[in-house]
PDB file of C-alpha atoms in Angstrom:
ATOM      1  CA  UNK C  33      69.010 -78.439 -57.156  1.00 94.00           C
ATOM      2  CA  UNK C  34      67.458 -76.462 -54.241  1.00 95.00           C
ATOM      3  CA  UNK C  35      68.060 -73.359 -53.115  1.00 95.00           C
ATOM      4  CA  UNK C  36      67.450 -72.389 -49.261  1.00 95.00           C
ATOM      5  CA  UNK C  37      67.574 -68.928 -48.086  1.00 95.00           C
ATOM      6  CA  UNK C  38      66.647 -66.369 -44.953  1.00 93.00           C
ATOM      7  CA  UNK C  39      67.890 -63.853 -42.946  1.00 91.00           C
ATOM      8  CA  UNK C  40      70.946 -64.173 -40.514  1.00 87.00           C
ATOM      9  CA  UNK C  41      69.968 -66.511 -37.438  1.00 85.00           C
ATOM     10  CA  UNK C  42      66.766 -67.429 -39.314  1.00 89.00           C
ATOM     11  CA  UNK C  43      67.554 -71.126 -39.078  1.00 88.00           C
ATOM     12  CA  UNK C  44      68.291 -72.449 -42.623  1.00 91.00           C
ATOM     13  CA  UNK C  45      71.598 -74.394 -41.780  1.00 89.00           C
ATOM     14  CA  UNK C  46      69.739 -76.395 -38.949  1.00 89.00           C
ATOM     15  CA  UNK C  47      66.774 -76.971 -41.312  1.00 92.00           C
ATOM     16  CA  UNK C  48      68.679 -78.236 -44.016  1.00 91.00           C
ATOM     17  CA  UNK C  49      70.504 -80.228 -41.302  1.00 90.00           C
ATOM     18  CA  UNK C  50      66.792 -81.480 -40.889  1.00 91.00           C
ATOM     19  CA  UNK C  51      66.286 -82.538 -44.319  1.00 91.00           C
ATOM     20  CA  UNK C  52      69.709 -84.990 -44.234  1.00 88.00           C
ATOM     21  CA  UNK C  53      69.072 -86.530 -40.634  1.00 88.00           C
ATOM     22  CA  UNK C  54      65.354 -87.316 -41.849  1.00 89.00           C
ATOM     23  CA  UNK C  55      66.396 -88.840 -45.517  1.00 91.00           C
ATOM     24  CA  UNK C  56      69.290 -90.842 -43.726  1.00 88.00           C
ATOM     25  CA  UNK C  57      66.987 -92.369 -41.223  1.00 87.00           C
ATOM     26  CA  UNK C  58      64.032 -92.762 -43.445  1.00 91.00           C
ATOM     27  CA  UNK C  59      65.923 -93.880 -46.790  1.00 92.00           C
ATOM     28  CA  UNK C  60      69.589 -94.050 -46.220  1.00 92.00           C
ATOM     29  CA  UNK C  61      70.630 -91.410 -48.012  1.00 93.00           C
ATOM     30  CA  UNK C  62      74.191 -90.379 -47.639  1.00 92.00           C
ATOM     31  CA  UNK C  63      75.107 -87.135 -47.642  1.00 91.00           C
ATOM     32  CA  UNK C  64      78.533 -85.008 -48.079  1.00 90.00           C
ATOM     33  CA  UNK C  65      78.381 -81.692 -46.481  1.00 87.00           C
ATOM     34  CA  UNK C  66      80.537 -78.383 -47.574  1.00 85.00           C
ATOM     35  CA  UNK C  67      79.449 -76.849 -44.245  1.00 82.00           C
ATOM     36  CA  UNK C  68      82.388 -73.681 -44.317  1.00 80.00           C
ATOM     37  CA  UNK C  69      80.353 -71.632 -41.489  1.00 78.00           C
ATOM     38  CA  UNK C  70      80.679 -75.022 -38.867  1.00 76.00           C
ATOM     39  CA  UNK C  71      83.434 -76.255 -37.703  1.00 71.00           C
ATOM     40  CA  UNK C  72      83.473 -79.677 -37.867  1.00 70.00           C
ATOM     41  CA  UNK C  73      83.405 -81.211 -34.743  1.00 71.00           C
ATOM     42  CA  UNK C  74      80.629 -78.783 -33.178  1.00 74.00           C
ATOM     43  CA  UNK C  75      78.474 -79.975 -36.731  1.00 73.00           C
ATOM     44  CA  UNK C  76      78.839 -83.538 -35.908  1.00 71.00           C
ATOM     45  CA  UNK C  77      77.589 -82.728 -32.371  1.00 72.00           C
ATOM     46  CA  UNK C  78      74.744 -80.867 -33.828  1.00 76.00           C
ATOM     47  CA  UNK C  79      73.782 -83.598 -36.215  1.00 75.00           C
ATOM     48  CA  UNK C  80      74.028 -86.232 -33.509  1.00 71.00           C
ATOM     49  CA  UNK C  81      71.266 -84.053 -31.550  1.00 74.00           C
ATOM     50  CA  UNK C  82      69.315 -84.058 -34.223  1.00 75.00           C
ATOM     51  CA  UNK C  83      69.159 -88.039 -34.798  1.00 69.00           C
ATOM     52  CA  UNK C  84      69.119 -89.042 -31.382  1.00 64.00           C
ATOM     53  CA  UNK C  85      66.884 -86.662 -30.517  1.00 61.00           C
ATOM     54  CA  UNK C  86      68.441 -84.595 -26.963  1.00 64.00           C
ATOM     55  CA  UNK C  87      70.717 -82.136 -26.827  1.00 62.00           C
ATOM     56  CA  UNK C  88      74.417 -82.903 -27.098  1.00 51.00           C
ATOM     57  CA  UNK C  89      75.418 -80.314 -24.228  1.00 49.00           C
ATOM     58  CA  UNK C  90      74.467 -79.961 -20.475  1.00 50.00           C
ATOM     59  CA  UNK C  91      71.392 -78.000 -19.804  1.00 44.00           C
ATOM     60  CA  UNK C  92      67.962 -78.703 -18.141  1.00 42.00           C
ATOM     61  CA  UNK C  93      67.179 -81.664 -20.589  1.00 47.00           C
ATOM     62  CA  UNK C  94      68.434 -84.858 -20.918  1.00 48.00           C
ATOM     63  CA  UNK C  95      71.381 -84.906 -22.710  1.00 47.00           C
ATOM     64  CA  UNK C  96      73.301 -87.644 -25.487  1.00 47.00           C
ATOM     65  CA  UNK C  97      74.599 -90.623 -22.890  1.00 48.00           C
ATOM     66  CA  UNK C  98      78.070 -91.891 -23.917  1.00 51.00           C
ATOM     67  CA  UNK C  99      76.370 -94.906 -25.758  1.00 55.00           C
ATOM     68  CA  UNK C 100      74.388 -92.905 -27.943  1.00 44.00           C
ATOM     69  CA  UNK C 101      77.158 -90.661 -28.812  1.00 42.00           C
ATOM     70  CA  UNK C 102      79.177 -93.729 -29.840  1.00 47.00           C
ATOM     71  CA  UNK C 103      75.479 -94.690 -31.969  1.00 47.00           C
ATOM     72  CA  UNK C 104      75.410 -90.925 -33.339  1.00 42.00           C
ATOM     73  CA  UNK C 105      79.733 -91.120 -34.328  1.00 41.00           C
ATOM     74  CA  UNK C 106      79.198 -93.815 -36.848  1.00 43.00           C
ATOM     75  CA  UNK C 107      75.675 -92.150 -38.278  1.00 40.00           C
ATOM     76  CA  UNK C 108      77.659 -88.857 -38.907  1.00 44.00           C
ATOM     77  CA  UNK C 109      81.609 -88.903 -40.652  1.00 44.00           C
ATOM     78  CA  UNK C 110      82.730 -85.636 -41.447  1.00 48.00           C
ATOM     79  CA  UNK C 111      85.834 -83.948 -43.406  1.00 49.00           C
ATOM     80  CA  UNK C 112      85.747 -80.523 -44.651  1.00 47.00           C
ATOM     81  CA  UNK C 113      88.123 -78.012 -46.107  1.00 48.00           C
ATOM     82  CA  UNK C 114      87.697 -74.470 -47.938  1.00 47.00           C
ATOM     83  CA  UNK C 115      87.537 -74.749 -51.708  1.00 71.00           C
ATOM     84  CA  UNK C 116      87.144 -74.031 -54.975  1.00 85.00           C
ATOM     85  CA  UNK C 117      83.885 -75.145 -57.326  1.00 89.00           C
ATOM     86  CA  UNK C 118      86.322 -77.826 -59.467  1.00 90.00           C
ATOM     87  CA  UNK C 119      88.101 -78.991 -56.188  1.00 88.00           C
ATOM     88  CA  UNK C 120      84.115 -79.243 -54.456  1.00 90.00           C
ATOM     89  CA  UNK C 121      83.248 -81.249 -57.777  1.00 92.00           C
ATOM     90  CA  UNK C 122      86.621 -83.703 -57.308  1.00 90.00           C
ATOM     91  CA  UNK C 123      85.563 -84.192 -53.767  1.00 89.00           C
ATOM     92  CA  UNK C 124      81.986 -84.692 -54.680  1.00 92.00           C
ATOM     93  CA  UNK C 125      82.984 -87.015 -57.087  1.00 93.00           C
ATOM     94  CA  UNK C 126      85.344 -89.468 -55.086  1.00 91.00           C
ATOM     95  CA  UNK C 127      82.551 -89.262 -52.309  1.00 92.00           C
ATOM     96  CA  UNK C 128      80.039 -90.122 -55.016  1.00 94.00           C
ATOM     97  CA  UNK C 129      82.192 -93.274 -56.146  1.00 93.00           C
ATOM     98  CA  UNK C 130      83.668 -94.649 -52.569  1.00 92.00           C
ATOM     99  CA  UNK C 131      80.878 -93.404 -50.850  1.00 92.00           C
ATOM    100  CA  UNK C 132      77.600 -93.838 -52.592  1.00 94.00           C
ATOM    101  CA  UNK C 133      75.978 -90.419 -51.196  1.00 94.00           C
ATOM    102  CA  UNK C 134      72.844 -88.917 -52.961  1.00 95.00           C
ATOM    103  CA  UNK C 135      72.808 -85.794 -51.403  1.00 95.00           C
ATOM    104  CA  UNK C 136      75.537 -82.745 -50.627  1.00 94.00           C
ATOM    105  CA  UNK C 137      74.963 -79.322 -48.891  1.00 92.00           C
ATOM    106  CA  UNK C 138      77.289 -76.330 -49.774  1.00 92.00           C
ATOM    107  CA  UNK C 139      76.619 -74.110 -46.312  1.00 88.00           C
ATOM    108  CA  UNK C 140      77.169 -71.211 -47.781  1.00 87.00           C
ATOM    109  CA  UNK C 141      77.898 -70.639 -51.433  1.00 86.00           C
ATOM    110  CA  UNK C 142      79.747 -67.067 -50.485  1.00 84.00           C
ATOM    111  CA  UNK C 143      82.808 -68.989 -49.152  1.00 85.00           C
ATOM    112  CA  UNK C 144      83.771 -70.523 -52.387  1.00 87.00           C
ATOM    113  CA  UNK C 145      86.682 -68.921 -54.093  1.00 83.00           C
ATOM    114  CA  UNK C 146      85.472 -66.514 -56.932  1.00 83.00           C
ATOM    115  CA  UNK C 147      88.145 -66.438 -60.624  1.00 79.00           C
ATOM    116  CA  UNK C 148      89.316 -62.838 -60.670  1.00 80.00           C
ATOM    117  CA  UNK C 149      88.141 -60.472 -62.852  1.00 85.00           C
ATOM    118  CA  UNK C 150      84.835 -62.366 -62.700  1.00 87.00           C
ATOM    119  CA  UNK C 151      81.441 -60.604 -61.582  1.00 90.00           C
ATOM    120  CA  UNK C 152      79.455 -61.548 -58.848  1.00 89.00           C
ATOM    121  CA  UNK C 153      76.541 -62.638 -61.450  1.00 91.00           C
ATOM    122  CA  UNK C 154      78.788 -64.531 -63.485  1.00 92.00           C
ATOM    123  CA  UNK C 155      80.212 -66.305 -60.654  1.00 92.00           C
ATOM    124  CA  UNK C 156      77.047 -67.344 -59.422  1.00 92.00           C
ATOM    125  CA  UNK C 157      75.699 -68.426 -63.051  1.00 93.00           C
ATOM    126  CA  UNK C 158      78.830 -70.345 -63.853  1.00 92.00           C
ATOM    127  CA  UNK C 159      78.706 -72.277 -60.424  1.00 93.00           C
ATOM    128  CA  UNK C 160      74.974 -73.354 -60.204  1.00 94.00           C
ATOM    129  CA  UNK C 161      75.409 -74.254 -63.836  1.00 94.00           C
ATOM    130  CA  UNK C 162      78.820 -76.486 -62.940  1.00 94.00           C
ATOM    131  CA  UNK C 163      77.298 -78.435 -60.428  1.00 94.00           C
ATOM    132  CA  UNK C 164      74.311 -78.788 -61.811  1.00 94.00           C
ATOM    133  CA  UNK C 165      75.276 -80.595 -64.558  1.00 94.00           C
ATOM    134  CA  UNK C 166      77.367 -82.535 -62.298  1.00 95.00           C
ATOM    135  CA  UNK C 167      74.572 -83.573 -60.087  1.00 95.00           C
ATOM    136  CA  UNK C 168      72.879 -84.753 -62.898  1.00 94.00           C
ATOM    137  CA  UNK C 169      75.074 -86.873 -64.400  1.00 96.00           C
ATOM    138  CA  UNK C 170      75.739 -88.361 -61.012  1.00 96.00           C
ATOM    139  CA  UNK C 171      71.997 -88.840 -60.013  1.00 95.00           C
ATOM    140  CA  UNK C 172      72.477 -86.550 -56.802  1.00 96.00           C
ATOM    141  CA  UNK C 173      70.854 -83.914 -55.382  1.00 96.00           C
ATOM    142  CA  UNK C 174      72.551 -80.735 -53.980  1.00 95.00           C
ATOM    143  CA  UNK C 175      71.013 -78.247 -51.581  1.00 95.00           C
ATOM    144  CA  UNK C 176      72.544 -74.750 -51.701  1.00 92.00           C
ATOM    145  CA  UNK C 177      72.979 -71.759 -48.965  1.00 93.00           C
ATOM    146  CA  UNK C 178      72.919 -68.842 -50.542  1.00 92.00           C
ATOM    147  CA  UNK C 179      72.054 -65.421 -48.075  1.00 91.00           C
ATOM    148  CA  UNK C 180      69.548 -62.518 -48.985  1.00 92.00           C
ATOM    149  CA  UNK C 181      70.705 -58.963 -49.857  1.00 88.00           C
ATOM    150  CA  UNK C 182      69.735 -56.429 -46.814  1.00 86.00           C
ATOM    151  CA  UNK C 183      65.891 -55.846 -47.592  1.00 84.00           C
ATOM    152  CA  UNK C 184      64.207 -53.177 -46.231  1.00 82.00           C
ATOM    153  CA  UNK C 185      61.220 -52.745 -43.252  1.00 79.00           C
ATOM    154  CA  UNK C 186      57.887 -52.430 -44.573  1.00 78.00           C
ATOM    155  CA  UNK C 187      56.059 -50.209 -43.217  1.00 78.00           C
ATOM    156  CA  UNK C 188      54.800 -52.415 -40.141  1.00 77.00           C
ATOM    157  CA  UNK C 189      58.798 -51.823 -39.435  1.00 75.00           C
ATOM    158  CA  UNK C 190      59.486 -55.705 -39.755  1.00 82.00           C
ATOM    159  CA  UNK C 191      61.466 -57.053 -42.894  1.00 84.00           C
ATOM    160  CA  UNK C 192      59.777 -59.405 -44.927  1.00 88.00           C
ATOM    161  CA  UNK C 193      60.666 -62.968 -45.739  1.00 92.00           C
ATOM    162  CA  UNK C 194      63.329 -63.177 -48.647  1.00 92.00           C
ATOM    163  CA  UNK C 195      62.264 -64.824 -51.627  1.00 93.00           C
ATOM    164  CA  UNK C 196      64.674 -66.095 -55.173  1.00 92.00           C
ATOM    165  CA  UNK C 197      65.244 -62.501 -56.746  1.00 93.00           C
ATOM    166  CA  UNK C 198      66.317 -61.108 -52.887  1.00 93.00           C
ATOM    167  CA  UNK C 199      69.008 -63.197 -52.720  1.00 93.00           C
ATOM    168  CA  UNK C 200      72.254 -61.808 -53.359  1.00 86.00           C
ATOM    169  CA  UNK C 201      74.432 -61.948 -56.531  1.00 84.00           C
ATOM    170  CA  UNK C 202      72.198 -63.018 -59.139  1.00 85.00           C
ATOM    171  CA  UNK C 203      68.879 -63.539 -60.903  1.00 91.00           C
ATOM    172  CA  UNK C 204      70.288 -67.080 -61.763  1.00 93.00           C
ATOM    173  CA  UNK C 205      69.213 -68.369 -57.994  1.00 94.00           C
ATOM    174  CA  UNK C 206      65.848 -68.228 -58.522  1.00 95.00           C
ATOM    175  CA  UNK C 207      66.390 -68.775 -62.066  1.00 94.00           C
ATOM    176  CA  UNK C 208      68.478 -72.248 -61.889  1.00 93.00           C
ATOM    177  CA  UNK C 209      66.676 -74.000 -58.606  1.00 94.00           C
ATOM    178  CA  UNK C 210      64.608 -76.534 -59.216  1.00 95.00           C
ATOM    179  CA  UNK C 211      63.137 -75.959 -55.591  1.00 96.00           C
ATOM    180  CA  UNK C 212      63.350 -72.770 -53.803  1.00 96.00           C
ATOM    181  CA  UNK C 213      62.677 -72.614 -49.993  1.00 97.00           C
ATOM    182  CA  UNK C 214      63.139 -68.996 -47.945  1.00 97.00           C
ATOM    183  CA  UNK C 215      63.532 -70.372 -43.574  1.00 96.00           C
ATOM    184  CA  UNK C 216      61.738 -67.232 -42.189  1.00 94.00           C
ATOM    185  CA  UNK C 217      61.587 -66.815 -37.955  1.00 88.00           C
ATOM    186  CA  UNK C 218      59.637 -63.185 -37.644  1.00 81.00           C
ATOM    187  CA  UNK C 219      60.820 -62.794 -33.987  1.00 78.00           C
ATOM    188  CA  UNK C 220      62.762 -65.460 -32.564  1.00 70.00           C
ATOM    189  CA  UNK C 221      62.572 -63.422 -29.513  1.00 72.00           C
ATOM    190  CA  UNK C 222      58.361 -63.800 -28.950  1.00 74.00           C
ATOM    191  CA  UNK C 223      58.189 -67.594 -30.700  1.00 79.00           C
ATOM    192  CA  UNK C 224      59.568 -70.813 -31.652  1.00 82.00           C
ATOM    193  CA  UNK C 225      57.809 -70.930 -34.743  1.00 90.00           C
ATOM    194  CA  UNK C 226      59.995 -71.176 -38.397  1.00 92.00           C
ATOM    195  CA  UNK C 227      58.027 -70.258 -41.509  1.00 94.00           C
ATOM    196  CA  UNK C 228      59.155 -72.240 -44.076  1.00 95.00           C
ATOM    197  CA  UNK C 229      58.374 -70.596 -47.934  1.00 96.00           C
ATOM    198  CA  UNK C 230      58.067 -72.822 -50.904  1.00 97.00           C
ATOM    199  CA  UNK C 231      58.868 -69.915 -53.772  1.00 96.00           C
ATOM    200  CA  UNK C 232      59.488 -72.355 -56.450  1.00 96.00           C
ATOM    201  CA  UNK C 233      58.590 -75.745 -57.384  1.00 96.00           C
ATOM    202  CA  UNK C 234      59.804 -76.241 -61.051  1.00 94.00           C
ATOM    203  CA  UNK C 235      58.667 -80.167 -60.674  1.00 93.00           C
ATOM    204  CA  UNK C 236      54.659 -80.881 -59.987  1.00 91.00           C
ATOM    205  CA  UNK C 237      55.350 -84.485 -58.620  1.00 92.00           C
ATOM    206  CA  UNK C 238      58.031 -83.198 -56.141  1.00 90.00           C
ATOM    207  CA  UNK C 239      55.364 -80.619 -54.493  1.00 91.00           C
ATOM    208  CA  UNK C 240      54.328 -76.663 -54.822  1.00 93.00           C
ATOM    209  CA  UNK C 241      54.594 -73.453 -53.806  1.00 95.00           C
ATOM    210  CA  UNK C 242      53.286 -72.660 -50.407  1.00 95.00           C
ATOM    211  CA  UNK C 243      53.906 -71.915 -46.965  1.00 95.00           C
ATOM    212  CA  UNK C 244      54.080 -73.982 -43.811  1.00 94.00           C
ATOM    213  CA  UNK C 245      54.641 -73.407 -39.889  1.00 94.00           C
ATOM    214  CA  UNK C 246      57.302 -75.282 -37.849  1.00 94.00           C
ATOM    215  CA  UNK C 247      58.020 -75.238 -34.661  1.00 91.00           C
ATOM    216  CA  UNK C 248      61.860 -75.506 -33.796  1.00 88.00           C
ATOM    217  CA  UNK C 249      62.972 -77.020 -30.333  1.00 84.00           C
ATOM    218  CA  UNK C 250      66.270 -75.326 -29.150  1.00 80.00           C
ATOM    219  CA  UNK C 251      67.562 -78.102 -26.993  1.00 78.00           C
ATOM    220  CA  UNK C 252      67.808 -80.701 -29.444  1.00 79.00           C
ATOM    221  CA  UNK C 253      67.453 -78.161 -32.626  1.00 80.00           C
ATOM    222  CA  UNK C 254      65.393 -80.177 -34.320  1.00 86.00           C
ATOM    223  CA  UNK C 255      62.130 -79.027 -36.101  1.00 88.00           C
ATOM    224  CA  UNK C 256      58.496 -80.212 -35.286  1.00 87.00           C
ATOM    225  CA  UNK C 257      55.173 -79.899 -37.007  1.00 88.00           C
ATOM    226  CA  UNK C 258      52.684 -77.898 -35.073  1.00 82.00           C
ATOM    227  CA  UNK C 259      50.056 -80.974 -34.598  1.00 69.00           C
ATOM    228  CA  UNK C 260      47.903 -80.624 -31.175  1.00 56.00           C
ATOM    229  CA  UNK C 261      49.388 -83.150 -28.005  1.00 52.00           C
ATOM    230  CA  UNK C 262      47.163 -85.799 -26.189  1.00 50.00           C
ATOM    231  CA  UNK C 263      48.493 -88.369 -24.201  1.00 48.00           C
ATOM    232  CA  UNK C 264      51.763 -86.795 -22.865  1.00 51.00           C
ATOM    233  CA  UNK C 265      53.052 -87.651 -27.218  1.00 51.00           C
ATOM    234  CA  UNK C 266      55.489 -84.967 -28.333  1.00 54.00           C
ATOM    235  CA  UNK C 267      55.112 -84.146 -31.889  1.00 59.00           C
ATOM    236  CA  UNK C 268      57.733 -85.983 -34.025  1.00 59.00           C
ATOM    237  CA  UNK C 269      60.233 -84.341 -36.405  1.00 65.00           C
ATOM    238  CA  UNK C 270      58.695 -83.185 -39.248  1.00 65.00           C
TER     239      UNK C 270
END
């Protein structure tokens, strides 16, 4: 289970929607995608960007011809509805059976409907440990959106990067992940640079805590590894 978090317009949907284009090119992973902030046409237009590579919109740039966007339709299905955690799990597992996906997102976890008379930390405990236990028994993995509580400026007057304990709700984020990963974009006004946090790593073989630099292209929203150009080559997506 991983855990992804960062402030508002920090980029942690589109990286995540990073992660899924790169495993379904690179090992055909299938994915289902709770994605409650997105409606789903506009995410399937996003996604297509991402795989083919140019922006899905009219701008300065190239954008997705008609035959790509008929190649990019049948690399991204789609169908999304608000729900509970035992209605995600009963979709989850139908798509798990018909579909054969290894991965879902749930974009954010805030939408999901919480039992009255039920605290925020409970909530949160009682979900992560649900689907957990599902994704487990179903050899999946699930990535999770979960947003920060409102930190404040240190006293350079910039707010810090949000680790596990920031987030809001309950210790349990940090405490169930397996991998935690905090997006971070300092100014997105001066630079196109992401900083993307490792905060936990609770497997050796899967990697470690640490920090790395990204740069994120706006046209075609797709992330980039900062690697020096020769030749007129663009570096590829990370």
């Amino acid at each position: 289970l991983t855990v992804v978090t960062g402030h508002p317009s920090s980029g942690k949907s589109e990286f995540i929607d990073q992660i899924m284009v790169n495993m379904a090119e690179k090992s055909r992973w299938k994915f289902a995608i709770c994605s409650f902030e997105n409606e789903p046409r506009l995410h399937i237009a996003k996604l297509i960007s991402k795989h083919i590579r140019r922006p899905f919109f009219e701008g300065m740039s190239q954008r997705v011809d008609r035959d790509q966007l008929e190649r990019g339709k049948k690399f991204d299905q789609a169908d999304g509805s608000l729900s509970s955690v035992d209605s995600i799990i009963d979709r989850l597992k139908v798509a798990v059976m018909r579909h054969g996906i290894r991965g879902a997102v749930i974009d954010p976890y805030n939408y999901i409907q919480r039992e009255k008379d039920v605290s925020e930390t409970e909530f949160v405990s009682h979900v992560l440990t649900k689907l957990r236990v599902f994704a487990q028994a179903h050899g999946i993995h699930l990535w999770f959106v979960a947003h920060p509580a409102k930190m404040p400026r240190d006293q350079s007057g910039t707010v810090p990067a949000p680790k596990g304990y920031d987030i809001s709700g309950s210790a349990a984020w940090f405490a169930k992940a397996d991998v935690g990963i905090t997006v971070h974009r300092p100014d997105p006004t001066l630079s196109s640079i992401s900083e993307i946090h490792v905060w936990k790593c609770r497997f050796s073989w899967v990697g470690k805590q640490g920090q790395t630099d990204l740069d994120f292209d706006i046209p075609t929203a797709t992330y980039h590894e900062l690697v020096k150009i020769s030749h007129d080559d663009s570096a590829p997506p990370f």
